[in-house]
GROMACS .gro file of C-alpha atoms in nm:
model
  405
    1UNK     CA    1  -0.604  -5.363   1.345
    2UNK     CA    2  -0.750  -5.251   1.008
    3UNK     CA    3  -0.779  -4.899   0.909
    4UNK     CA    4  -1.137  -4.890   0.830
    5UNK     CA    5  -1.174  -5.027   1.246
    6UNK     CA    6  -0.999  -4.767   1.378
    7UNK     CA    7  -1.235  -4.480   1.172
    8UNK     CA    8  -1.500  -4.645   1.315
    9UNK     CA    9  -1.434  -4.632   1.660
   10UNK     CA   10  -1.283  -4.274   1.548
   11UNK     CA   11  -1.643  -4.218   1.442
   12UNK     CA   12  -1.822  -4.345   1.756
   13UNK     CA   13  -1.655  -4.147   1.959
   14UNK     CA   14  -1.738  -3.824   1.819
   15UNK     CA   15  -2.060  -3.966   1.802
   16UNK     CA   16  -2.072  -4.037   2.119
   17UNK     CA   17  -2.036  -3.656   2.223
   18UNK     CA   18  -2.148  -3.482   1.928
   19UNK     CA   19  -2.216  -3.113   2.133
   20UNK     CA   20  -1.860  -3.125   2.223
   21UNK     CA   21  -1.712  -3.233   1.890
   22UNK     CA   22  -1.910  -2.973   1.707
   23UNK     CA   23  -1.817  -2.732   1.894
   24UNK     CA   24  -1.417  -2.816   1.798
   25UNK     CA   25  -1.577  -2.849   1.467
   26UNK     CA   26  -1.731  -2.482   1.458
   27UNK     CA   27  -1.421  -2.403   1.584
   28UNK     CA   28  -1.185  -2.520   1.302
   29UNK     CA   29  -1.435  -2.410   1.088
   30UNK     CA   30  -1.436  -2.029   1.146
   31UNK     CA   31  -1.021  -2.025   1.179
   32UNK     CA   32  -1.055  -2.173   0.837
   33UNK     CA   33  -1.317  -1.974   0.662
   34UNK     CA   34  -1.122  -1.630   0.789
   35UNK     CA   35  -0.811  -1.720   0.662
   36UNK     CA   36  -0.996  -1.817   0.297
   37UNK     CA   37  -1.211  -1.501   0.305
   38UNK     CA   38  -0.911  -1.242   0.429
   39UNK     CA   39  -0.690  -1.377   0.168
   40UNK     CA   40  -0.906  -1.395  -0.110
   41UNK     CA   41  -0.957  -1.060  -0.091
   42UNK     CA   42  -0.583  -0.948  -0.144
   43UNK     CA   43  -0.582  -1.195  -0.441
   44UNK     CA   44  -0.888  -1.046  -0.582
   45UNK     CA   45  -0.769  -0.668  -0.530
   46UNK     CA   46  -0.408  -0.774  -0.673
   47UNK     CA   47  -0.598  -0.945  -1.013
   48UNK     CA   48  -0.820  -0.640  -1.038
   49UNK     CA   49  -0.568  -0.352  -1.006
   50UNK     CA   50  -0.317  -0.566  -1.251
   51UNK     CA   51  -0.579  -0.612  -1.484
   52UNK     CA   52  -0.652  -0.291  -1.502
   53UNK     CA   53  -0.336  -0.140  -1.520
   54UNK     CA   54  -0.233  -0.387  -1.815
   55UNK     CA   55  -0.484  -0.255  -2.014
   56UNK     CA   56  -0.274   0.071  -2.077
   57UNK     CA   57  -0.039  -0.175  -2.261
   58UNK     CA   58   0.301  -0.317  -2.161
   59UNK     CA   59   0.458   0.004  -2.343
   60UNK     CA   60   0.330   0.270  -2.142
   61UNK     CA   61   0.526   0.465  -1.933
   62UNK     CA   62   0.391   0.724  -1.675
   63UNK     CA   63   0.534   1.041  -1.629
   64UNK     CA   64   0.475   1.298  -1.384
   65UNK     CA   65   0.598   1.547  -1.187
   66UNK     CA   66   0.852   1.480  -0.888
   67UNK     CA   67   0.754   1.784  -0.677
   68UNK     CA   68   0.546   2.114  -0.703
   69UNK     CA   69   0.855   2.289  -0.861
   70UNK     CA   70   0.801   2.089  -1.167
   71UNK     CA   71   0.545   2.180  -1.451
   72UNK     CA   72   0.505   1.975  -1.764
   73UNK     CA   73   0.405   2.166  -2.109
   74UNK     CA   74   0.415   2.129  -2.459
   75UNK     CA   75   0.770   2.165  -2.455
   76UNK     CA   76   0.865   1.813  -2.266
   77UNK     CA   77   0.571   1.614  -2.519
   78UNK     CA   78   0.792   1.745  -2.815
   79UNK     CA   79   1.109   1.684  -2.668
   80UNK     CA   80   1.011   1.314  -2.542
   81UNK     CA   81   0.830   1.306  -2.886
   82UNK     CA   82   1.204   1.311  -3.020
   83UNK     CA   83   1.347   1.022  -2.882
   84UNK     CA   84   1.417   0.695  -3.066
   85UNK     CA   85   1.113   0.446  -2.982
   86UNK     CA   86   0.838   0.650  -2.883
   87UNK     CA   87   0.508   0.647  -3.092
   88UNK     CA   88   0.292   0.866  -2.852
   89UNK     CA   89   0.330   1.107  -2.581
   90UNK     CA   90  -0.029   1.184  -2.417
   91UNK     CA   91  -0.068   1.503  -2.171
   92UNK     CA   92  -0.327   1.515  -1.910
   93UNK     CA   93  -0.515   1.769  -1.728
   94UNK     CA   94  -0.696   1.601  -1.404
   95UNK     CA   95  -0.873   1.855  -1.126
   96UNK     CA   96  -1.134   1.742  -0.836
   97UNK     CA   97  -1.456   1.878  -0.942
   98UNK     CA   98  -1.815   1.904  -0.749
   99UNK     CA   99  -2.081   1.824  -0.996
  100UNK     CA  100  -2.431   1.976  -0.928
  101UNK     CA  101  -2.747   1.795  -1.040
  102UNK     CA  102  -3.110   1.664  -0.994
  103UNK     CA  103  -3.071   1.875  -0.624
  104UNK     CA  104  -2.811   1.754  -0.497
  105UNK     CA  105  -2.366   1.771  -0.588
  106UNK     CA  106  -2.108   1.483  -0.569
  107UNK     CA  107  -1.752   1.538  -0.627
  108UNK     CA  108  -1.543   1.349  -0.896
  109UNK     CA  109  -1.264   1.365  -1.131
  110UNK     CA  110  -1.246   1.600  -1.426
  111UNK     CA  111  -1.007   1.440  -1.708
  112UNK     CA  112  -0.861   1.643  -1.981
  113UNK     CA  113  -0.701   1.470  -2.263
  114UNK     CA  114  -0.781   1.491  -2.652
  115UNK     CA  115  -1.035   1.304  -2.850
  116UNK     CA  116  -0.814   1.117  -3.102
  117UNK     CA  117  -0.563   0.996  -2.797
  118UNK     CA  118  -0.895   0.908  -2.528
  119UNK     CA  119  -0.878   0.538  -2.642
  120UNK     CA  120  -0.512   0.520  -2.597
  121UNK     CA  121  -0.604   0.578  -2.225
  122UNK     CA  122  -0.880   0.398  -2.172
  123UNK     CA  123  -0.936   0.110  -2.409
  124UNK     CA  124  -1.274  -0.103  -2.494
  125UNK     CA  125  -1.510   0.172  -2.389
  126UNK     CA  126  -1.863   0.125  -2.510
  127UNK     CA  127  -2.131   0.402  -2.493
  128UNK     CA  128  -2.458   0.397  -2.276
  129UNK     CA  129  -2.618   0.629  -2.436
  130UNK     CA  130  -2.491   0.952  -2.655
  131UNK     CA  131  -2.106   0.999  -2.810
  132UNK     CA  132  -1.727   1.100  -2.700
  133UNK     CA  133  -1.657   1.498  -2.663
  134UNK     CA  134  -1.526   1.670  -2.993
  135UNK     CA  135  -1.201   1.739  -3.006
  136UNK     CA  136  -1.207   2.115  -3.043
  137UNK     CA  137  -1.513   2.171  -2.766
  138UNK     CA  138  -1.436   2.366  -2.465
  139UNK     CA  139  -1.804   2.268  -2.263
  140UNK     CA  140  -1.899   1.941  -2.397
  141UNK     CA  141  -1.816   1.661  -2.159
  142UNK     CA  142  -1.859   1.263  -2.142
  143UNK     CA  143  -1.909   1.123  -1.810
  144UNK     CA  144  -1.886   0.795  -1.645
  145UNK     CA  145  -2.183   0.552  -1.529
  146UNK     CA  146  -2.150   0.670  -1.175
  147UNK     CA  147  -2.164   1.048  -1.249
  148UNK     CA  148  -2.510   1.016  -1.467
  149UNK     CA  149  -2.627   0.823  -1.143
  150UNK     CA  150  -2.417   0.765  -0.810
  151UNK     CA  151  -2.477   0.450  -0.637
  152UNK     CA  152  -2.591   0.618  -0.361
  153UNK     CA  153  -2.895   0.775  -0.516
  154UNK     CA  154  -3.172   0.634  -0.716
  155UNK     CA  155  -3.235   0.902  -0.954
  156UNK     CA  156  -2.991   1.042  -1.204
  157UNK     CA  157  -2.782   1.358  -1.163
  158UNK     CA  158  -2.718   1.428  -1.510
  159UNK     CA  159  -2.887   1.342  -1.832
  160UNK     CA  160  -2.738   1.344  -2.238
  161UNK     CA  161  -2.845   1.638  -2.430
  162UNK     CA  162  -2.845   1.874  -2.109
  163UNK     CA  163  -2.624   2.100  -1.950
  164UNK     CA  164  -2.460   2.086  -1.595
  165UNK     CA  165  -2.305   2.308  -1.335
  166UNK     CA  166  -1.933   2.215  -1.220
  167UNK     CA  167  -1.746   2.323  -0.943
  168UNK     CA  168  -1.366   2.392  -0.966
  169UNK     CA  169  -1.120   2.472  -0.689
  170UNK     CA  170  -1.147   2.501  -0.350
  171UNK     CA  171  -1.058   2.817  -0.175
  172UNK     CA  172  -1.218   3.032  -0.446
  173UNK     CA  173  -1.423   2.811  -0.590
  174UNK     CA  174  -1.568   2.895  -0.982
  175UNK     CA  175  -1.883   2.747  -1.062
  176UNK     CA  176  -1.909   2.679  -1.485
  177UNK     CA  177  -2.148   2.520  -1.711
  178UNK     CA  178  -2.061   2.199  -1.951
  179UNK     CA  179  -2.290   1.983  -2.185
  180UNK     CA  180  -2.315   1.665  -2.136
  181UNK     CA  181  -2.286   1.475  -2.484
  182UNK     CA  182  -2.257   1.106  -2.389
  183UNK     CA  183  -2.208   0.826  -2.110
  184UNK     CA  184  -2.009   0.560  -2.074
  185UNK     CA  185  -2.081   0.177  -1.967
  186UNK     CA  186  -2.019   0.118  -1.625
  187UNK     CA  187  -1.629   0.072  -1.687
  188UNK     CA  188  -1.489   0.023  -1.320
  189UNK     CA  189  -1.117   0.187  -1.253
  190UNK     CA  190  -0.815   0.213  -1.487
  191UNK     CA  191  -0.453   0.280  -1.428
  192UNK     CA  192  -0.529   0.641  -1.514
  193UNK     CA  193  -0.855   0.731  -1.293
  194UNK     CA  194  -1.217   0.584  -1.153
  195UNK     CA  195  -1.356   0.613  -1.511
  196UNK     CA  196  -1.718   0.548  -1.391
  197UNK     CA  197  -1.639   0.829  -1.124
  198UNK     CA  198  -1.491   1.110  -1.399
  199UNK     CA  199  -1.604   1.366  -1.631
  200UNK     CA  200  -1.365   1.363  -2.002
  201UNK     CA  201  -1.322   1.675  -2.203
  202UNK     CA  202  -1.067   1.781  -2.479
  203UNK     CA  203  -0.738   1.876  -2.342
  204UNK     CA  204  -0.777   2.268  -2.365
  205UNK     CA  205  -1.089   2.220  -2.246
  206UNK     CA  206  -1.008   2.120  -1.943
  207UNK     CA  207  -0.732   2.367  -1.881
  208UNK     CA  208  -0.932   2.618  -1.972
  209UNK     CA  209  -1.222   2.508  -1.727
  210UNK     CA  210  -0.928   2.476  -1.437
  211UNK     CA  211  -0.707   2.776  -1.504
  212UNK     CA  212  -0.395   2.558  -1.593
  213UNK     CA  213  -0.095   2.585  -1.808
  214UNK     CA  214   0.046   2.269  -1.738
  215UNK     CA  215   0.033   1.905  -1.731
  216UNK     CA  216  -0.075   1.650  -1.484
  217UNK     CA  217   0.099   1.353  -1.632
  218UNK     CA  218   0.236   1.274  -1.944
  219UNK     CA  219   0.126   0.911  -2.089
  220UNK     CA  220   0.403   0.781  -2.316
  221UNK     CA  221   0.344   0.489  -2.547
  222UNK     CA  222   0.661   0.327  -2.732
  223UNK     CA  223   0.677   0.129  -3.066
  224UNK     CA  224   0.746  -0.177  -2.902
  225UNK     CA  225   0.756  -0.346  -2.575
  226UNK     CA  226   1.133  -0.407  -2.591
  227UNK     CA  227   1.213   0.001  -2.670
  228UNK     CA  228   1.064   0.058  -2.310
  229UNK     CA  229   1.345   0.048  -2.118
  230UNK     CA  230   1.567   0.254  -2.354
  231UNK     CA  231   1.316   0.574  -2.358
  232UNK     CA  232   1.296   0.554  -1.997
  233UNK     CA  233   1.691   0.544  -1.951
  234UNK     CA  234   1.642   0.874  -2.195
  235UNK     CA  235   1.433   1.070  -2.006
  236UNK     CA  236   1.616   1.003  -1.708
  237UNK     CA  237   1.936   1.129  -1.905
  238UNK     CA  238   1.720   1.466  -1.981
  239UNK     CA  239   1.509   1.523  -1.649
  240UNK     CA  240   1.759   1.340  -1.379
  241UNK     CA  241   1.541   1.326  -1.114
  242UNK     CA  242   1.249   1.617  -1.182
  243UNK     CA  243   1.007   1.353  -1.319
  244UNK     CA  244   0.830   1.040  -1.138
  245UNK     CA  245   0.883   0.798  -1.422
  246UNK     CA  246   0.719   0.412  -1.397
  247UNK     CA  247   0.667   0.136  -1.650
  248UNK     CA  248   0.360  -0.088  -1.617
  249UNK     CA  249   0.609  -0.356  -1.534
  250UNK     CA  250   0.705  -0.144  -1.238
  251UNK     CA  251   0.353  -0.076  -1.124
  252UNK     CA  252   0.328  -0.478  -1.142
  253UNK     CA  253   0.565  -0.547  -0.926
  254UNK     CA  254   0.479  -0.278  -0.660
  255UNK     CA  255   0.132  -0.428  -0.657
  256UNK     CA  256   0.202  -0.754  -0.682
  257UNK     CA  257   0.461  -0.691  -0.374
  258UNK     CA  258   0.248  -0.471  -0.126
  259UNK     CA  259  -0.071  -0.717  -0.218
  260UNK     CA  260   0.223  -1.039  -0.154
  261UNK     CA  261   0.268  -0.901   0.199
  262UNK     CA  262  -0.063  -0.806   0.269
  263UNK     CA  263  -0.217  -1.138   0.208
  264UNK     CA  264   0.070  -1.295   0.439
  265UNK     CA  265   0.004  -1.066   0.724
  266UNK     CA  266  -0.380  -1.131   0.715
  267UNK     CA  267  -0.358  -1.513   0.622
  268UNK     CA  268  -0.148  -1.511   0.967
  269UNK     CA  269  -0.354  -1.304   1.167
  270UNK     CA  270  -0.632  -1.534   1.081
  271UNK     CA  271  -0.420  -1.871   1.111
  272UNK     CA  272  -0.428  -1.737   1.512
  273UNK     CA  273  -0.766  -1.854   1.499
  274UNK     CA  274  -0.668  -2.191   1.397
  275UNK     CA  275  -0.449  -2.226   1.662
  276UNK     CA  276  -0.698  -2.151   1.892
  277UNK     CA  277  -0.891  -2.363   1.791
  278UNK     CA  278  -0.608  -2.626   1.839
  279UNK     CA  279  -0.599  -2.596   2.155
  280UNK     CA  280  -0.978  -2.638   2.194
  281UNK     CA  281  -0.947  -2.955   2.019
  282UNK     CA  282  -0.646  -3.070   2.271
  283UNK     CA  283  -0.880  -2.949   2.580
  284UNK     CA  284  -1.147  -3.157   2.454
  285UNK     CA  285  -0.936  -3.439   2.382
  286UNK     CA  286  -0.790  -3.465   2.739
  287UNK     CA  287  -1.194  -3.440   2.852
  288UNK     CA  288  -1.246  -3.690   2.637
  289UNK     CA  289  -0.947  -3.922   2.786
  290UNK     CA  290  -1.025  -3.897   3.135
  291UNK     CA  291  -1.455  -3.983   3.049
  292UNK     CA  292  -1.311  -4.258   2.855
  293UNK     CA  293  -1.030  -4.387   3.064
  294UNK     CA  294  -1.234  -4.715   3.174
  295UNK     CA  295  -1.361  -4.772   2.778
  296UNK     CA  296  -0.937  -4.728   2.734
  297UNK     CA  297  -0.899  -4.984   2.979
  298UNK     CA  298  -1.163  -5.249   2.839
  299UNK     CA  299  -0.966  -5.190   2.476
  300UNK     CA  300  -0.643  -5.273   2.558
  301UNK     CA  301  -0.770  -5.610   2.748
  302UNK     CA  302  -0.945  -5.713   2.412
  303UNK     CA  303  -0.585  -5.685   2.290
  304UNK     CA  304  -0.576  -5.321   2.145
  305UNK     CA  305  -0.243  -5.235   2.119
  306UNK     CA  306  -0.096  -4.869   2.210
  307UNK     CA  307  -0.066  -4.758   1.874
  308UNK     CA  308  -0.432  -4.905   1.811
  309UNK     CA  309  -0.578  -4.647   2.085
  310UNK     CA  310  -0.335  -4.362   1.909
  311UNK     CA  311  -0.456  -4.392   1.627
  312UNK     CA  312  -0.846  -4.426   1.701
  313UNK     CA  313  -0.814  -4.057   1.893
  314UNK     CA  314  -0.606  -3.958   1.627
  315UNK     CA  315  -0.887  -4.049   1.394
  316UNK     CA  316  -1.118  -3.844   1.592
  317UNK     CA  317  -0.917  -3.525   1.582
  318UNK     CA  318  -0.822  -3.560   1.193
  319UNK     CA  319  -1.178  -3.641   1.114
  320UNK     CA  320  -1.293  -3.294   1.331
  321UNK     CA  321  -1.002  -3.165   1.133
  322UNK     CA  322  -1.123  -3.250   0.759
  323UNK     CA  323  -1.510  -3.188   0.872
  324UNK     CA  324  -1.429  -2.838   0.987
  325UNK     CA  325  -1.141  -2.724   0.710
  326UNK     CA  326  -1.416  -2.851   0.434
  327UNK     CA  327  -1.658  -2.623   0.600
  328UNK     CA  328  -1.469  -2.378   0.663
  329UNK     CA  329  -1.366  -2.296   0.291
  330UNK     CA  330  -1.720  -2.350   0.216
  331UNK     CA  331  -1.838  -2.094   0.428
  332UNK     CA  332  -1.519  -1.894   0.382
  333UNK     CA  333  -1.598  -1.876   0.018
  334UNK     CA  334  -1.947  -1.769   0.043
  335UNK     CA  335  -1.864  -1.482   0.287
  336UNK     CA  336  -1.548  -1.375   0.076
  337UNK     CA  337  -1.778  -1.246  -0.197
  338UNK     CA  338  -1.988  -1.078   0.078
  339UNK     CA  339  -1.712  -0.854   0.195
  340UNK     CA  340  -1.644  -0.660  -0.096
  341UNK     CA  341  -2.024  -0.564  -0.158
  342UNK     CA  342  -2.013  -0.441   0.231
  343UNK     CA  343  -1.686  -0.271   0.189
  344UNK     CA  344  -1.855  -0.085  -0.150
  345UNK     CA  345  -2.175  -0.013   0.009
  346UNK     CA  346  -1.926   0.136   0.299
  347UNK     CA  347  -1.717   0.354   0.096
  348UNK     CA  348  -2.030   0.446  -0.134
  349UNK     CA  349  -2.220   0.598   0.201
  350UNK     CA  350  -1.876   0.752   0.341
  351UNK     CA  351  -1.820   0.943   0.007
  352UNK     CA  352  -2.150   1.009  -0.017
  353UNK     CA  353  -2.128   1.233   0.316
  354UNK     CA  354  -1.895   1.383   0.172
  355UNK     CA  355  -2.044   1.515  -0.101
  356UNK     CA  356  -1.839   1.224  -0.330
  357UNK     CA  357  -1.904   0.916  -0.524
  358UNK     CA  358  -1.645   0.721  -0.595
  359UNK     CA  359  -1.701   0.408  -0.659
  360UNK     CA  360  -1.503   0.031  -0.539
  361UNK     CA  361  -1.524  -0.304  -0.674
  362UNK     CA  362  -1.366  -0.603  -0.693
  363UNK     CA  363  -1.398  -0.954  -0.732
  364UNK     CA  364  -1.224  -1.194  -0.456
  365UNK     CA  365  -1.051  -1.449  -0.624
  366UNK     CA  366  -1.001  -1.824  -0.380
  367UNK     CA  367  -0.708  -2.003  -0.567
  368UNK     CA  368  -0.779  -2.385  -0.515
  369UNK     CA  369  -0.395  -2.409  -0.401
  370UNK     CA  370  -0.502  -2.186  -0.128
  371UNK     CA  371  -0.769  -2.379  -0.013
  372UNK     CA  372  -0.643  -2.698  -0.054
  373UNK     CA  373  -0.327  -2.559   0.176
  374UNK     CA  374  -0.550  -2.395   0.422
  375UNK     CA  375  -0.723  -2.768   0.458
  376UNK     CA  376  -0.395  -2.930   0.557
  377UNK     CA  377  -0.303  -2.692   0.764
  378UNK     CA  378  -0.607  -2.718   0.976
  379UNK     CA  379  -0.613  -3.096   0.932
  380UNK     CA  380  -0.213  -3.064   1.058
  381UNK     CA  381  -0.367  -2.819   1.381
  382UNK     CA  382  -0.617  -3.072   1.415
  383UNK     CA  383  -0.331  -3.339   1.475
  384UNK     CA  384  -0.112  -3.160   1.656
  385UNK     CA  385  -0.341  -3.084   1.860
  386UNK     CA  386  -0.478  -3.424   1.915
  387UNK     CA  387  -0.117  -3.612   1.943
  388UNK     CA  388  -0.086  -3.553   2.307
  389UNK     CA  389  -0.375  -3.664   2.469
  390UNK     CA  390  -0.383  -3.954   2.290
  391UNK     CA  391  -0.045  -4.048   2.337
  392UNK     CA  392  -0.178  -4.012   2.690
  393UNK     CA  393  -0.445  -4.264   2.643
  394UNK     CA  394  -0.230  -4.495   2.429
  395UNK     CA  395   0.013  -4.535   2.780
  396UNK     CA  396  -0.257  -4.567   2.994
  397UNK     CA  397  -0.230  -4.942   3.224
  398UNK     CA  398  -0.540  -5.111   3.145
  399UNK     CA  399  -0.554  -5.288   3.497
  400UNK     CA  400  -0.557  -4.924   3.695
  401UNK     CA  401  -0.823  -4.811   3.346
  402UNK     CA  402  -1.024  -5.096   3.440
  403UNK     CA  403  -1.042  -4.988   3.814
  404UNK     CA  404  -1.112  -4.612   3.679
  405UNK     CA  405  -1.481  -4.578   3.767
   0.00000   0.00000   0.00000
């Protein structure tokens, strides 16, 4: 029997019962288009966090503090300053501040670092409106898009050219005025901090504004990519193990491994649904035998062979199969670019509660191997599912069929 003969009777069978078979339809469909919108997700948060933590340059190395215990000064930038390889050493001064402004407060992230090293930071910023801090300013401040206006309001908070009040600390909290000299682009987040969610002033600025004599991190920035590991292997040989020290390679990895398993756990957890679905499709299929067992019977006397019936309710199930995987990465697609404006519109009204506004974006990424995987799989369900109750039909006797009323 040809192949196009046995889709067709394939095809009139579903047909034939088209309630039932789009219901195994909607069913494939939904196991599919969670597995495509759960895992795009971790791809898209992996790409975004990557991205922006290789814009700080494959020769960066972080370096912070291991405990409390540990304080960094001007004493470990000059002393890292001396080994062989390194070009820059950047200190900075981060603090939670509350921000008050146009009647209301938000809390973000004050940054301290100096003028001439801001762009080592944070590269390719462009200005909305106004300029960068100068470097010898101990009020003036630049702020990120989402500090001039939150996303949760529709006016802004602060405005170039005028002043604001700050909060700092929270069990004595000192309230301090800063000028607000520029604002950034919307920007998103960087290795360092939220930069649409931060306030940036020079260095002693900052830890004059916070009380501190020390360092949050230390940013270093060596002459090459290949003299990385070599100043790291030196400041373990001077600090032991006082100081957190990691690479952007390192960062990589630990992304791209927690993201790795993430995307596994939720691909399975949705797969479940697939199988589910399976076994809606082999429910429907043994329904389908027994309705059809006379229409079985009157095949086989025409001179359809076993494998003939096989394959035309294998047919059936793969064509459910391909109908509902294609749909289902349709519809999987659309709502994986849904989730992330729910989950930022979720974390935007939770912070803003809060009296915060940081801010959360991404953008999901569907990789076509993914898809085209996810597809086989549920046409592979889809026939797995199908095998057995049409294996049934293909044994049935056509004489006791025929007799089947």
């Amino acid at each position: 029997m040809k192949s196009s003969d046995i889709l067709k009777w394939g095809l009139r069978g579903i047909r034939q019962r088209k309630l039932r078979a789009a219901l195994t339809i909607l069913g494939i469909m939904v196991g599919t288009a969670a597995v495509i919108a759960l895992v795009s997700q971790t791809e898209g948060i992996q790409s975004s966090i990557i991205d922006q933590v290789n814009k700080l340059g494959p020769n960066t190395i972080s370096i912070r503090p291991a405990s409390g215990a540990v304080v960094l000064t001007q004493t470990d930038v000059n002393k890292i300053l001396q080994i062989p390889g390194v070009e820059y050493v950047v200190p900075v001064v981060t603090a939670p501040v509350r921000v008050y402004g146009g009647g209301t407060s938000r809390l973000f992230t004050l940054v301290g670092v100096d003028s001439a090293e801001f762009e080592i930071l944070i590269s390719d910023v462009k200005y909305a409106e106004g300029r960068l801090y100068q470097p010898l300013s101990y009020s003036e401040v630049t702020v990120g898009s989402s500090v001039r206006q939150p996303q949760d309001l529709t006016y802004p908070m602060v405005a170039v050219g005028q002043s604001a009040t700050v909060e700092i600390g929270l069990v004595n909290p000192v309230r301090k005025t800063v000028q607000v000299v520029g604002v950034l682009e919307p920007y998103g987040t960087s290795a360092l901090v939220s930069v649409d969610d931060s306030l940036f002033m020079s260095l002693k600025g900052a830890m004059a504004l916070t009380g501190r004599s020390s360092y949050n991190a230390l940013f270093v920035k060596t002459v090459d990519v290949d003299s990385v590991d070599y100043v790291v292997e030196n400041v373990k040989a001077i600090y032991g193990t006082r100081l957190s020290i990691l690479t952007v390679k390192q960062i990589t990895q630990i992304v791209s491994t927690i993201t790795g398993q993430l995307t596994v756990l939720l691909g399975a957890i949705a797969a479940i649904s697939l199988f589910v679905a399976g076994l809606g499709i082999m429910n429907i299929m043994f329904v389908s035998v027994i309705e059809r067992t006379r229409e079985i019977g009157v095949l086989k006397a025409l001179g359809f062979t076993n494998n003939d019936v096989l394959l035309i309710f294998l047919s059936e199930a793969t064509v459910m199969g391909v109908i509902g995987g294609v749909l289902g990465i349709l519809v999987g697609s659309g709502i994986s670019y849904v989730i992330p404006i729910l989950l930022s519109a979720g974390i935007s009204r939770t912070a803003g509660s809060f009296g915060s506004a940081q801010s959360f974006s991404y953008t999901p990424i569907i990789r076509p191997d993914i898809a085209a995987l996810v597809l086989l799989f549920a046409i592979a369900v889809a026939l797995l599912a199908g095998f057995y109750p049409a294996r049934r039909a293909s044994k049935m006797d056509p004489v006791v069929a025929l007799r089947h009323d």
